[in-house]
Structures are given as C-alpha cells and as structure tokens.
Short mmCIF file of N, CA, C and O in Angstrom, two decimals:
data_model
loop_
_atom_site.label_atom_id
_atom_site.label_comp_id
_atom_site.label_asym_id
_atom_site.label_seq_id
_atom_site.Cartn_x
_atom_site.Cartn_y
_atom_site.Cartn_z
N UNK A 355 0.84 -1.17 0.00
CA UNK A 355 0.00 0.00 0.00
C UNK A 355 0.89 1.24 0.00
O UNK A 355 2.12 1.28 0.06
N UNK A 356 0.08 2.17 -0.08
CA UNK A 356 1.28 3.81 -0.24
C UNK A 356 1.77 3.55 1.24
O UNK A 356 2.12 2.45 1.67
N UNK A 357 1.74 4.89 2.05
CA UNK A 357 2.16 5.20 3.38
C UNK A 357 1.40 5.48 4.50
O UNK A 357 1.84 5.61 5.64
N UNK A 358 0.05 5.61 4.09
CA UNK A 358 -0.88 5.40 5.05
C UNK A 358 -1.29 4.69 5.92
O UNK A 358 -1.62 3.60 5.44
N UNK A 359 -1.50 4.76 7.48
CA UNK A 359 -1.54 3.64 8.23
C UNK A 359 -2.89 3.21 7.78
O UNK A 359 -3.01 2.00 7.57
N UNK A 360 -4.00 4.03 7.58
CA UNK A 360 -4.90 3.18 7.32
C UNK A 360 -4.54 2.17 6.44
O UNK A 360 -4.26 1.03 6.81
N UNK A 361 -4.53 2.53 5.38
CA UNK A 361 -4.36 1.60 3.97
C UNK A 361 -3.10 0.19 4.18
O UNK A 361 -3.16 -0.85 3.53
N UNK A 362 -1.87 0.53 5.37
CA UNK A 362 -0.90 -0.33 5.68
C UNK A 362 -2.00 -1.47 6.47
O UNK A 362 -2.23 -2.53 5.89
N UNK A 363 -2.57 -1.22 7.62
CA UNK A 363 -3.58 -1.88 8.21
C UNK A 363 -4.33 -2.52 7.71
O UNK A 363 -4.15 -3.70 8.01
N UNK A 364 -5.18 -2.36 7.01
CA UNK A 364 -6.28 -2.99 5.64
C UNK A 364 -5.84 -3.90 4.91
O UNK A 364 -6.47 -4.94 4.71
N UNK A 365 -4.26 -3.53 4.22
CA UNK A 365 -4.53 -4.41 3.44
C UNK A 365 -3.42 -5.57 4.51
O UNK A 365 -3.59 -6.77 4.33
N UNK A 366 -2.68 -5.26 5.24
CA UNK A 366 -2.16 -6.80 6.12
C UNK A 366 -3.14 -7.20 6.64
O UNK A 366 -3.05 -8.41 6.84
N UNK A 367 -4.28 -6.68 7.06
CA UNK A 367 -5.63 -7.47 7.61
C UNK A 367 -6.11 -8.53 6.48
O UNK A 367 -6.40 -9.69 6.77
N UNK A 368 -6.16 -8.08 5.38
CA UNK A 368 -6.44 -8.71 3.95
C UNK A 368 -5.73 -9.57 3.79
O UNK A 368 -6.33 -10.63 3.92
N UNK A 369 -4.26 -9.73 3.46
CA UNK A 369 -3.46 -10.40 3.51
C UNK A 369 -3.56 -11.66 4.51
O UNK A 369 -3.54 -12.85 4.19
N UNK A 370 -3.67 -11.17 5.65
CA UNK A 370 -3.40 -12.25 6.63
C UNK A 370 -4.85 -13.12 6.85
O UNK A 370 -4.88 -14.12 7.56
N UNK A 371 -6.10 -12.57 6.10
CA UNK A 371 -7.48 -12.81 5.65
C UNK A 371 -7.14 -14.15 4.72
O UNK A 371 -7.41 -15.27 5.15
N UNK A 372 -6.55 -13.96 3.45
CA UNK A 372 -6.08 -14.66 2.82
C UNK A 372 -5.40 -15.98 3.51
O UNK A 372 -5.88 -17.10 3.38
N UNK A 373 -4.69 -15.80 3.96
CA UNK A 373 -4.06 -17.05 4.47
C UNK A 373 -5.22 -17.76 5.61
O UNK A 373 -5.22 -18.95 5.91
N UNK A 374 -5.96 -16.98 6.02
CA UNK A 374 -6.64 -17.12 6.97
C UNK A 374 -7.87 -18.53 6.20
O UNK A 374 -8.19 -19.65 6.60
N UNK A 375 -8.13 -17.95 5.36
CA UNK A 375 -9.42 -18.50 4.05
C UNK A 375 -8.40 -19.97 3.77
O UNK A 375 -8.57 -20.93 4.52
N UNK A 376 -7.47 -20.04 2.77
CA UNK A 376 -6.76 -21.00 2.44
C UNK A 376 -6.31 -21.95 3.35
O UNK A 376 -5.92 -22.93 2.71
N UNK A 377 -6.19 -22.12 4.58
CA UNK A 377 -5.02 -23.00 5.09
C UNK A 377 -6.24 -24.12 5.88
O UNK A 377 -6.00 -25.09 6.61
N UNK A 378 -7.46 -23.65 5.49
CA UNK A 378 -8.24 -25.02 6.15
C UNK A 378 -9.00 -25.88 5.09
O UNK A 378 -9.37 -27.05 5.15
N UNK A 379 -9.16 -24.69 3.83
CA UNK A 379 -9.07 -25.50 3.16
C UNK A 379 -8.18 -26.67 2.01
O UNK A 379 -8.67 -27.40 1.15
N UNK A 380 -7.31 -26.55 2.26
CA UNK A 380 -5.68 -27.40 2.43
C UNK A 380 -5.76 -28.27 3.21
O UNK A 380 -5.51 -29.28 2.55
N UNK A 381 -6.00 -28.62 4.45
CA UNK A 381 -5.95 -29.45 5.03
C UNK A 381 -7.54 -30.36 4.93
O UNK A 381 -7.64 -31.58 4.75
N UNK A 382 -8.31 -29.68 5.05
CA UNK A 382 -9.58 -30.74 4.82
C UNK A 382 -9.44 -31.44 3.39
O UNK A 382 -9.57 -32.65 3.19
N UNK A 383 -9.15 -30.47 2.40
CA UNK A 383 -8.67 -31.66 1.06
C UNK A 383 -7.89 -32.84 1.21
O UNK A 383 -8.07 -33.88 0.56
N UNK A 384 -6.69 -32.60 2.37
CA UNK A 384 -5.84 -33.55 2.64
C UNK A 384 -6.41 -34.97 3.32
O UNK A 384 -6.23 -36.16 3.08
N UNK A 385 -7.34 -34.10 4.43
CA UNK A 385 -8.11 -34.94 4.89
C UNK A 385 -8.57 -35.76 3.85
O UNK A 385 -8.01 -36.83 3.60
N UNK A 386 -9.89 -35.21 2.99
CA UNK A 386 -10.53 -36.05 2.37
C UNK A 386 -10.28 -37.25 1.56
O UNK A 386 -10.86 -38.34 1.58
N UNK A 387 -8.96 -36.69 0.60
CA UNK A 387 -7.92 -37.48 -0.09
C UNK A 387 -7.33 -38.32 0.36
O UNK A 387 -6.90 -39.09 -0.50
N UNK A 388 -7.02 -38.63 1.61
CA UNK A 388 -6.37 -39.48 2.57
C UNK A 388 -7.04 -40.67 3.05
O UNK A 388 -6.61 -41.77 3.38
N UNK A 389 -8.58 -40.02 2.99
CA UNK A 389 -9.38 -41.22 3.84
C UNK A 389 -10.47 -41.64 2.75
O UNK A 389 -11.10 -41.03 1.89
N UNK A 390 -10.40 -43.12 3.23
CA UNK A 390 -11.11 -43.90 2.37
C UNK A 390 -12.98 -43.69 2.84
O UNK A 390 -13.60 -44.72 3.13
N UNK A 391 -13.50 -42.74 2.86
CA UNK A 391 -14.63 -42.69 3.12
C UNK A 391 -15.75 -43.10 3.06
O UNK A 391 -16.25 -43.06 4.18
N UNK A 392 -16.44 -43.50 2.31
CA UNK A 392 -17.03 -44.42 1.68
C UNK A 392 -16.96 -45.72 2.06
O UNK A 392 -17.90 -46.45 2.37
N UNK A 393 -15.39 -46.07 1.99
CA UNK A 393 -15.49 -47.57 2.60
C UNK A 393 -15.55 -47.82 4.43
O UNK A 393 -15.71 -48.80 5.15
N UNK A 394 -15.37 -46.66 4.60
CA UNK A 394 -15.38 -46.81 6.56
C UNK A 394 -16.52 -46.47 6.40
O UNK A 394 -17.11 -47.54 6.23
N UNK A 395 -17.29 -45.62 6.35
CA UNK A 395 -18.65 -45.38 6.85
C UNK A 395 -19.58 -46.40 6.54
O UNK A 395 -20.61 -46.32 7.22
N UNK A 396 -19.53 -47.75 5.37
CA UNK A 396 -20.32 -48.15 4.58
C UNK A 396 -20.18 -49.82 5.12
O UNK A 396 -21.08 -50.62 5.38
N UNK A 397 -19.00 -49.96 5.15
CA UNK A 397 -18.48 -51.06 5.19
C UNK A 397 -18.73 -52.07 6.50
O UNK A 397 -19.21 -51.50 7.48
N UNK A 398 -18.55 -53.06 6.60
CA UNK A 398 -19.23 -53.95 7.23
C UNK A 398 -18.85 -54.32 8.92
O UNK A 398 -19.39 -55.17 9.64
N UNK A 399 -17.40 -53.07 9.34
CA UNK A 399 -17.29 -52.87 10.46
C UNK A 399 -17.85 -51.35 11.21
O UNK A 399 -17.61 -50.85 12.31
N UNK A 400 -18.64 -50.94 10.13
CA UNK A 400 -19.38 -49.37 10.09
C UNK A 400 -20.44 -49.62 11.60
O UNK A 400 -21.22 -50.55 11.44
N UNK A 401 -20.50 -49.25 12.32
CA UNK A 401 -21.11 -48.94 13.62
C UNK A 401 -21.80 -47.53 13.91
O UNK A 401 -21.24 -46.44 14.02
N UNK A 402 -22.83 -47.75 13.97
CA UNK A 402 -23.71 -47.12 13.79
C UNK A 402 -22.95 -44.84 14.71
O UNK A 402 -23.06 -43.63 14.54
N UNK A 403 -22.45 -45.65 15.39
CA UNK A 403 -21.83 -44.51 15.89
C UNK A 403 -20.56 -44.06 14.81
O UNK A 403 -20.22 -42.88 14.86
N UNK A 404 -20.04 -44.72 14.11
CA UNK A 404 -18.81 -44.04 13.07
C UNK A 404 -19.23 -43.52 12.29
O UNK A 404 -18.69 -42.45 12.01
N UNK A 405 -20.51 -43.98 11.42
CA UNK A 405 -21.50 -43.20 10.96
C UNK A 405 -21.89 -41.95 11.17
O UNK A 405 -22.06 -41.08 10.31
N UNK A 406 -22.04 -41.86 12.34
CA UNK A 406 -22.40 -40.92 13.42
C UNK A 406 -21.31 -40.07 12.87
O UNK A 406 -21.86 -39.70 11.83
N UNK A 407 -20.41 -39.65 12.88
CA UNK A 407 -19.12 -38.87 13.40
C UNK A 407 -18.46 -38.97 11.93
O UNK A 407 -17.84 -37.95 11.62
N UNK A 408 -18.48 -40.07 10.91
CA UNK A 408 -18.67 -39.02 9.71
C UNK A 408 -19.22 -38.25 9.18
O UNK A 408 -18.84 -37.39 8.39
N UNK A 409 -20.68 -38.63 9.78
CA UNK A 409 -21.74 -37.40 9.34
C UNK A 409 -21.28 -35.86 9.55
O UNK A 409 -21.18 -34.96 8.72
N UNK A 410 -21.04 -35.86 10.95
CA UNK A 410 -20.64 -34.94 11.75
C UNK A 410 -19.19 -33.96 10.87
O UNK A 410 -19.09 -32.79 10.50
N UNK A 411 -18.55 -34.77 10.83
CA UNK A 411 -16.58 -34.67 9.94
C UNK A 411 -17.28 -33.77 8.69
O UNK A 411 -16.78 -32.75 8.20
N UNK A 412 -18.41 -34.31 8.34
CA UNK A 412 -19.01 -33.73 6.65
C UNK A 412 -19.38 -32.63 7.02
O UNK A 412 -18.66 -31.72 6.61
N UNK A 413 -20.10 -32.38 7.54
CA UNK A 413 -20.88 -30.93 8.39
C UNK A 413 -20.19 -29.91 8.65
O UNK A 413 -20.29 -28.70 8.42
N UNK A 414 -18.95 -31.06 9.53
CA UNK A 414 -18.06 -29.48 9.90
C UNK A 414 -17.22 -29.03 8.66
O UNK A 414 -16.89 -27.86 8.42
N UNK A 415 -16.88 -30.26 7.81
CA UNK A 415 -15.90 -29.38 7.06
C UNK A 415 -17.04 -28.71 5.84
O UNK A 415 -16.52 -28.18 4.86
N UNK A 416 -17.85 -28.74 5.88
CA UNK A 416 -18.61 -28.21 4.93
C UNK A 416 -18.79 -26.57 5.35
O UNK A 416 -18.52 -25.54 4.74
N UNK A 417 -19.35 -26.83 6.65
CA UNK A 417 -19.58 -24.96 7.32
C UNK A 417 -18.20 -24.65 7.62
O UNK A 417 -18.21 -23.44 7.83
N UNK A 418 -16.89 -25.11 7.76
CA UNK A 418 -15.68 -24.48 7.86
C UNK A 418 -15.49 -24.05 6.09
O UNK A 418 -14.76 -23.13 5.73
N UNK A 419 -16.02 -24.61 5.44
CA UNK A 419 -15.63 -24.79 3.52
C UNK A 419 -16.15 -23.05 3.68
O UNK A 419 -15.36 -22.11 3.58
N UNK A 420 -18.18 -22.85 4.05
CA UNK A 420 -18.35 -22.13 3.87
C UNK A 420 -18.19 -20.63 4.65
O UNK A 420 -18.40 -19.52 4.14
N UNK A 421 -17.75 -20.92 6.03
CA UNK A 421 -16.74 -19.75 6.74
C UNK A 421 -15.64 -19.50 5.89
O UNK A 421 -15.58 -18.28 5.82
N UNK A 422 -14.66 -20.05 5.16
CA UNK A 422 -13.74 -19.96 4.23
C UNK A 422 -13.86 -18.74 3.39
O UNK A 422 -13.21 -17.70 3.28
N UNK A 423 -15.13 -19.37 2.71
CA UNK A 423 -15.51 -18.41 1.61
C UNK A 423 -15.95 -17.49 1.82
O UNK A 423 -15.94 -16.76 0.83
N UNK A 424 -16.61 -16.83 3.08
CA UNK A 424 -17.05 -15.22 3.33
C UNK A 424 -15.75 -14.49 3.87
O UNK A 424 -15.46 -13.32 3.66
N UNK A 425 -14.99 -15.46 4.66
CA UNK A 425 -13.09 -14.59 4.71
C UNK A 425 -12.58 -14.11 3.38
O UNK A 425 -12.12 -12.97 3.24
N UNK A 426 -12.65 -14.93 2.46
CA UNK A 426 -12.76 -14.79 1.28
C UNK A 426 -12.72 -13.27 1.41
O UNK A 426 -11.95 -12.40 1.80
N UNK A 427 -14.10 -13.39 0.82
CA UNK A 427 -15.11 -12.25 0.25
C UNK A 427 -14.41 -10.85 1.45
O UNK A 427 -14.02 -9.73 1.14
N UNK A 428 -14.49 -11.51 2.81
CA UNK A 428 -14.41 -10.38 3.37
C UNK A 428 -12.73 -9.73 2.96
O UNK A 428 -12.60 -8.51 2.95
N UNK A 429 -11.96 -10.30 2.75
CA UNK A 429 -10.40 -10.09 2.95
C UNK A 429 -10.82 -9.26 1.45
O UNK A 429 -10.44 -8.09 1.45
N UNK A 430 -11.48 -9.67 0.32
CA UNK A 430 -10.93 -8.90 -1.22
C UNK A 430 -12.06 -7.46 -0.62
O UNK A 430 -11.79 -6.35 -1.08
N UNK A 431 -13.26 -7.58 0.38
CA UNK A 431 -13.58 -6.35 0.47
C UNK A 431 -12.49 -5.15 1.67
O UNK A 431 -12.71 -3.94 1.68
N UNK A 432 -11.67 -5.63 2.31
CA UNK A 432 -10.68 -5.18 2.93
C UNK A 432 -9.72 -4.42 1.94
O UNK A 432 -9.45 -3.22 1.92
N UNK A 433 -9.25 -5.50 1.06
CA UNK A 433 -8.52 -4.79 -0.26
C UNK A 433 -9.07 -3.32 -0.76
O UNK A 433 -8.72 -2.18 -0.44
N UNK A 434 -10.20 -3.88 -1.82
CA UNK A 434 -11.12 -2.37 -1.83
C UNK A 434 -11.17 -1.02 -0.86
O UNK A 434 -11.16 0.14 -1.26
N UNK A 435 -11.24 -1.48 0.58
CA UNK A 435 -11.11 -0.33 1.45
C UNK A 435 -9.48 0.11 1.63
O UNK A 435 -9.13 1.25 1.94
N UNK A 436 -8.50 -1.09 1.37
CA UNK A 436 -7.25 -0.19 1.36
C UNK A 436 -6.95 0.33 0.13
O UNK A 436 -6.12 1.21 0.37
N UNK A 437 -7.17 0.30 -1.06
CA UNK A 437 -6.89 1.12 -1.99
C UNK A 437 -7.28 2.42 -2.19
O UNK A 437 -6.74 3.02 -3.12
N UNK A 438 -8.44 3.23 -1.24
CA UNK A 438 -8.94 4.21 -1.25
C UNK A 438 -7.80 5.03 -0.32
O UNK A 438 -6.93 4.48 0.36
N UNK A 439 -8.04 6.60 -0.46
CA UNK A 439 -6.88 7.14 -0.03
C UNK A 439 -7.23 7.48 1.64
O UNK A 439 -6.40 7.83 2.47
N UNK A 440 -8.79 7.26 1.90
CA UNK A 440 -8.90 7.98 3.89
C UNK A 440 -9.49 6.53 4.00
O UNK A 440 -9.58 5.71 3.09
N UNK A 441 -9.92 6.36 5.46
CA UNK A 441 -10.97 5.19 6.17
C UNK A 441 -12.18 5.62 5.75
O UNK A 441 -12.99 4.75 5.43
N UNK A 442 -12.68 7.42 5.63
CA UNK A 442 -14.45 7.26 4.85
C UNK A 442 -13.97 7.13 3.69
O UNK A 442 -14.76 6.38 3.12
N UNK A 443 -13.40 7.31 3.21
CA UNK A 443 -13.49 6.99 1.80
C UNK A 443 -14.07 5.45 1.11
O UNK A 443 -15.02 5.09 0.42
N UNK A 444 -12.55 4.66 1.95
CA UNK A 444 -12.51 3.56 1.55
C UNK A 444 -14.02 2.24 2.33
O UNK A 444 -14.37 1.22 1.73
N UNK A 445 -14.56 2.66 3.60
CA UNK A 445 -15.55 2.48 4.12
C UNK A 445 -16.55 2.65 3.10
O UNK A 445 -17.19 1.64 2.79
N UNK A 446 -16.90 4.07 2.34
CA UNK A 446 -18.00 4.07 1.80
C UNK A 446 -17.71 3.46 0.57
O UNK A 446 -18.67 3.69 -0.16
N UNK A 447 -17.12 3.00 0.15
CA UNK A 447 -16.85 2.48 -1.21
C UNK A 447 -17.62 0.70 -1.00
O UNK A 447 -18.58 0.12 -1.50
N UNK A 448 -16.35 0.27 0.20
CA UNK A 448 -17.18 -1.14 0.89
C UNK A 448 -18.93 -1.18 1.10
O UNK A 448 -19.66 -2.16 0.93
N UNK A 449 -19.27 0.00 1.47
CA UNK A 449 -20.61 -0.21 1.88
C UNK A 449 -21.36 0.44 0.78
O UNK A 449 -22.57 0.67 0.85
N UNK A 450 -20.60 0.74 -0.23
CA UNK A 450 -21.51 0.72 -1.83
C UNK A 450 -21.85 -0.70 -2.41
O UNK A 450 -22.89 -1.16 -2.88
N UNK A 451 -20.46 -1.27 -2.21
CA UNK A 451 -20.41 -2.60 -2.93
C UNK A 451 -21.52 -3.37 -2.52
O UNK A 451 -22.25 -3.99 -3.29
N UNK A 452 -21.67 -3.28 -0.89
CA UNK A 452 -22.60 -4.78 -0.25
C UNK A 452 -24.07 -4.00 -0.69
O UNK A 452 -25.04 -4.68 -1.02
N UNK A 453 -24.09 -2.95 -0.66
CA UNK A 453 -25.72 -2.27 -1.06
C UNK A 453 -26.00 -2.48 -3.10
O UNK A 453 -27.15 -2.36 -3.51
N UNK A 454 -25.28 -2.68 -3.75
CA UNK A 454 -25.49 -2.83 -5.02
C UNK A 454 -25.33 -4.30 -4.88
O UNK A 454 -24.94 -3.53 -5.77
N UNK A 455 -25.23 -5.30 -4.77
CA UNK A 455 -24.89 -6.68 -4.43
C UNK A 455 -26.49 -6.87 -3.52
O UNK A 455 -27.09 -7.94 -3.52
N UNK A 456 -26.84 -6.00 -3.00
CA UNK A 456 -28.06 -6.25 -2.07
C UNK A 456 -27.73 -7.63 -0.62
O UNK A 456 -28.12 -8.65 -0.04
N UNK A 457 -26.74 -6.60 -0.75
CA UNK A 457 -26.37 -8.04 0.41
C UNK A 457 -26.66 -7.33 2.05
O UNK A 457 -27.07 -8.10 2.92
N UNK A 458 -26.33 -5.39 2.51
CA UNK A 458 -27.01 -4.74 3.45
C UNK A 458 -27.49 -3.68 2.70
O UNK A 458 -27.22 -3.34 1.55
N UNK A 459 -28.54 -3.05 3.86
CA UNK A 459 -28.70 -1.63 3.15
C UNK A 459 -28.03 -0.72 3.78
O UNK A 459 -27.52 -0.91 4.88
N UNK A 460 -27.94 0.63 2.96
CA UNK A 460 -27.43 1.35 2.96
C UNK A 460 -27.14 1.96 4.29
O UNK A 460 -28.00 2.75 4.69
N UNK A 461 -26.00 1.71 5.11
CA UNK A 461 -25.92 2.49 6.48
C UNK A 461 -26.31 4.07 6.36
O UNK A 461 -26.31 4.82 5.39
N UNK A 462 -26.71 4.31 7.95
CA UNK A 462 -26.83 5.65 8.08
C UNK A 462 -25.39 6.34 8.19
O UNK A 462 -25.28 7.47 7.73
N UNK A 463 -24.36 5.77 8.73
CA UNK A 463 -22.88 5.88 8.95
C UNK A 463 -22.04 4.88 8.42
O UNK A 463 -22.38 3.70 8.40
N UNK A 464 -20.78 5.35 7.91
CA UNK A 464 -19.96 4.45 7.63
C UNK A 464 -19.10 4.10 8.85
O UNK A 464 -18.32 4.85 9.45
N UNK A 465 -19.39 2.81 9.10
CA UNK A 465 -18.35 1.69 10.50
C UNK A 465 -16.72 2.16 10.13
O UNK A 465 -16.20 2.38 9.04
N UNK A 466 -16.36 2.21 11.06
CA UNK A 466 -14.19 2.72 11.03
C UNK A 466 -14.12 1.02 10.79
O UNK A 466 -14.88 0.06 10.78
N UNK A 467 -12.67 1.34 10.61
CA UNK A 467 -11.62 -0.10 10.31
C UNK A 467 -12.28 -0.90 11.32
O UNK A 467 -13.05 -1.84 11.08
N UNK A 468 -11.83 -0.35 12.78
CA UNK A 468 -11.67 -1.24 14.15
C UNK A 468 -13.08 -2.33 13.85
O UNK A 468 -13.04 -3.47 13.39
N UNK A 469 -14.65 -1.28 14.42
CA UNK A 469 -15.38 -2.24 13.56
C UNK A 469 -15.59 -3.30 12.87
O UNK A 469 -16.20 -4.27 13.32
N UNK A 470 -14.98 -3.22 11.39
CA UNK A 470 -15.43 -4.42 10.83
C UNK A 470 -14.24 -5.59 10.66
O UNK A 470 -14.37 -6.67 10.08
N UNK A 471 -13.00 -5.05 11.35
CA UNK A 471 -12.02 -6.16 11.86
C UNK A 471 -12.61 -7.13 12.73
O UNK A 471 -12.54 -8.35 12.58
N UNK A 472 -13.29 -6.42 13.78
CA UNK A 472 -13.67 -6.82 15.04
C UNK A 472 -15.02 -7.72 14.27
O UNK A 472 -15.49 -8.48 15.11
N UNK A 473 -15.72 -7.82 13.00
CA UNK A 473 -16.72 -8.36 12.92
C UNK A 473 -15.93 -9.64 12.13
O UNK A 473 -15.97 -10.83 12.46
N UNK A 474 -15.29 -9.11 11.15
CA UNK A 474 -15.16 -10.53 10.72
C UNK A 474 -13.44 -11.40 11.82
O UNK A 474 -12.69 -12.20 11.26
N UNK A 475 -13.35 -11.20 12.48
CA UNK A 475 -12.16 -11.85 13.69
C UNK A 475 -13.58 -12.71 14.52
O UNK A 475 -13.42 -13.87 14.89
N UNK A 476 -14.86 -12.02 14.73
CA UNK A 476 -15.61 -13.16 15.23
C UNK A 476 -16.02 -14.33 14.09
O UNK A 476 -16.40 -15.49 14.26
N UNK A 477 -15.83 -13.67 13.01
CA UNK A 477 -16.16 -14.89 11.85
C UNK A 477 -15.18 -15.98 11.76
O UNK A 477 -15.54 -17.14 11.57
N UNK A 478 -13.58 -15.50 11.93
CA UNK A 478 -12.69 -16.12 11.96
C UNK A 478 -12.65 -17.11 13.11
O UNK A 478 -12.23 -18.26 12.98
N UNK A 479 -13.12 -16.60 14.29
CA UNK A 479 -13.70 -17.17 15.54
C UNK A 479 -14.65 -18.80 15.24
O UNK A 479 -14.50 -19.96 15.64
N UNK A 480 -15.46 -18.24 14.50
CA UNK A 480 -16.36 -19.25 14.15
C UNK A 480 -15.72 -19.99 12.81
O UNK A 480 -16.51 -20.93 12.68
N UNK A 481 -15.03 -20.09 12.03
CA UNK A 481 -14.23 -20.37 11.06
C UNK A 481 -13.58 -21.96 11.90
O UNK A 481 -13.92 -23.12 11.64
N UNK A 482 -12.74 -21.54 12.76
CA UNK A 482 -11.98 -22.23 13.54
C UNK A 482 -12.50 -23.18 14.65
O UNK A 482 -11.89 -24.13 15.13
N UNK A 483 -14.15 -22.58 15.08
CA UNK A 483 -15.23 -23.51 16.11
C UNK A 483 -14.97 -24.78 14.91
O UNK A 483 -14.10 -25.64 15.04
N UNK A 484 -15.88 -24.71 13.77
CA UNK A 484 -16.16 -25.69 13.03
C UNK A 484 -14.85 -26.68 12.44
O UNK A 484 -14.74 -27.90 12.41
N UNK A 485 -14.09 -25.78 12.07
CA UNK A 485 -12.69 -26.72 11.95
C UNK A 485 -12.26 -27.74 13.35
O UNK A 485 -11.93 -28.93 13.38
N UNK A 486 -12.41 -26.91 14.24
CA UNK A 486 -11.98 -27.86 15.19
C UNK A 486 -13.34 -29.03 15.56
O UNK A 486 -13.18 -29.96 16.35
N UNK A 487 -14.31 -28.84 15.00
CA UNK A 487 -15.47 -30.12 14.81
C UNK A 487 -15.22 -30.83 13.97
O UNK A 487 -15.54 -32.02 14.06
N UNK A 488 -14.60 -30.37 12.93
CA UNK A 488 -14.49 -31.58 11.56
C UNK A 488 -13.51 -32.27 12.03
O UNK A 488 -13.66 -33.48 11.86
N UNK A 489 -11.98 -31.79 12.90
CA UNK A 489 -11.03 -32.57 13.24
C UNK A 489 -11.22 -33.76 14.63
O UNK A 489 -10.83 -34.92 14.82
N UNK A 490 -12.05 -32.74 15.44
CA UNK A 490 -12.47 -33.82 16.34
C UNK A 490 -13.40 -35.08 15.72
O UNK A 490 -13.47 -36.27 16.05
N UNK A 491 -13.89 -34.53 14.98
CA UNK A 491 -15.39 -35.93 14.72
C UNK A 491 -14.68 -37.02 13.98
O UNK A 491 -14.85 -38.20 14.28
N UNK A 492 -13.53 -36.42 12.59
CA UNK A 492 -12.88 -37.03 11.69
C UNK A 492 -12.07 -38.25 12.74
O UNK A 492 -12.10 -39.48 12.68
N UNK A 493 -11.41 -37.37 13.64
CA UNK A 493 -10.32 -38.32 14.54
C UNK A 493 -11.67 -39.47 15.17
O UNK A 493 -11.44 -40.65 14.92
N UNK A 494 -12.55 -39.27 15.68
CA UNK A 494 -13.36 -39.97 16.26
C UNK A 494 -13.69 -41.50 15.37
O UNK A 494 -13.34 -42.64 15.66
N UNK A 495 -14.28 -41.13 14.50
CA UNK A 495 -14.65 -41.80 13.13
C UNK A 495 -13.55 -42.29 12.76
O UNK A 495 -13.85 -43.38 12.28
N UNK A 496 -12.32 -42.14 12.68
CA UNK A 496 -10.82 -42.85 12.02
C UNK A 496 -11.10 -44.01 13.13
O UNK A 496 -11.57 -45.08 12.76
N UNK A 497 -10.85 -43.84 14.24
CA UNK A 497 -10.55 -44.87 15.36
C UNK A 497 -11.68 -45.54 15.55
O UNK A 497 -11.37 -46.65 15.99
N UNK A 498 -12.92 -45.43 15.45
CA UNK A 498 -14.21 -46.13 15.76
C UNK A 498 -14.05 -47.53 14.90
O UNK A 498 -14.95 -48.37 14.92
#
C-alpha cells in the first residue's frame, strides 16, 4: 500500500485474511484425499456410531468450507477499502459494494476499520469452532 496507516492496516488485515481462508481449506482436502470414506462409513465394520461422526466430519468441514468463503469475500472487500486514499473513503466504497450486491442496506454511517475487523475476527472465531469439529469428529470416526 502507499504510506498510510490506514491503507498499511487494511490491506495486512487482507493479507493475513487470505491465508486465513486458504489453510483449512488445504488441510480438509488432505483430509478427504487421505481417507477412504465411503469404505469406513459403509463397510461392514461401520457402527452405527462411526456413521455418526462421519456425518458430523461432513458438516463441519462443509460450514468451515463455507466460513472460508465469506473470509474470502471479506479479505478482497478489505482490499477495496485499502486502496482508497482515507478510512471514509474507503468504508463508503465497501458499503456501496454490499448495497449494489443487495447483500445490506445502505448504512446511516460508515463503520471505522476497528469495527469491521472486530466483525469478521468473530467470523474467523467461528471459522476455527467448526474446523476444530471436523477434526475432532474425523479423529473420532478414524478410530471407531
């Protein structure tokens, strides 16, 4: 970014968004690829409880898949706000995007940085609940 702390802030929030999005989904691929699924859940030492806890392994990595993808979204709308030259600037630009997208309406105020760090760090929060369900249930289900 230029020399602005805002814009320095934004976009390493983005950045570190990025890695944030990618690195679970890397490992649940690994997961998946690794384990013979189908044949443990199906197969004729399948117990009604391993069942159980693949179901579970699917679930979580599915809502960790889709926490992924709004870090995503949120980290390239972080970008957008650091390329603008102030915090209203680059704020109202973000909160053009989600209002033409119809995704909120139009605030009465534009939210500062701190704000919507602080909103999506609880997403990241919840990102990491569900990961740590897919790993617990997966481990459960391996050993059952």
């Amino acid at each position: 970014m230029s020399g602005n702390a805002f814009q320095d802030r934004a976009g390493a929030f983005a950045a570190g968004l990025m890695v944030q999005a990618a690195w679970p989904l890397l490992l649940i691929a690994a997961c998946v690829l690794a384990t013979p699924v189908i044949g443990l859940a199906t197969g004729p030492q399948a117990t009604p409880l391993s069942v159980a806890a693949w179901f579970v392994a699917a679930m979580g990595a599915l809502t960790t898949l889709a926490f992924s993808m709004l870090i995503l979204f949120d980290a390239l709308l972080f970008r957008l706000m650091a390329s603008h030259d102030s915090e209203a600037e680059g704020g109202a630009a973000v909160d053009d995007v989600l209002t033409r997208m119809r995704l909120k309406p139009a605030p009465a105020a534009t939210r500062p940085l701190d704000q919507r760090m602080a909103g999506t760090r609880r997403l990241l929060m919840k990102q990491r609940i569900a990961f740590a369900l897919f790993a617990a249930a997966s481990l459960v289900a391996a050993f059952l």
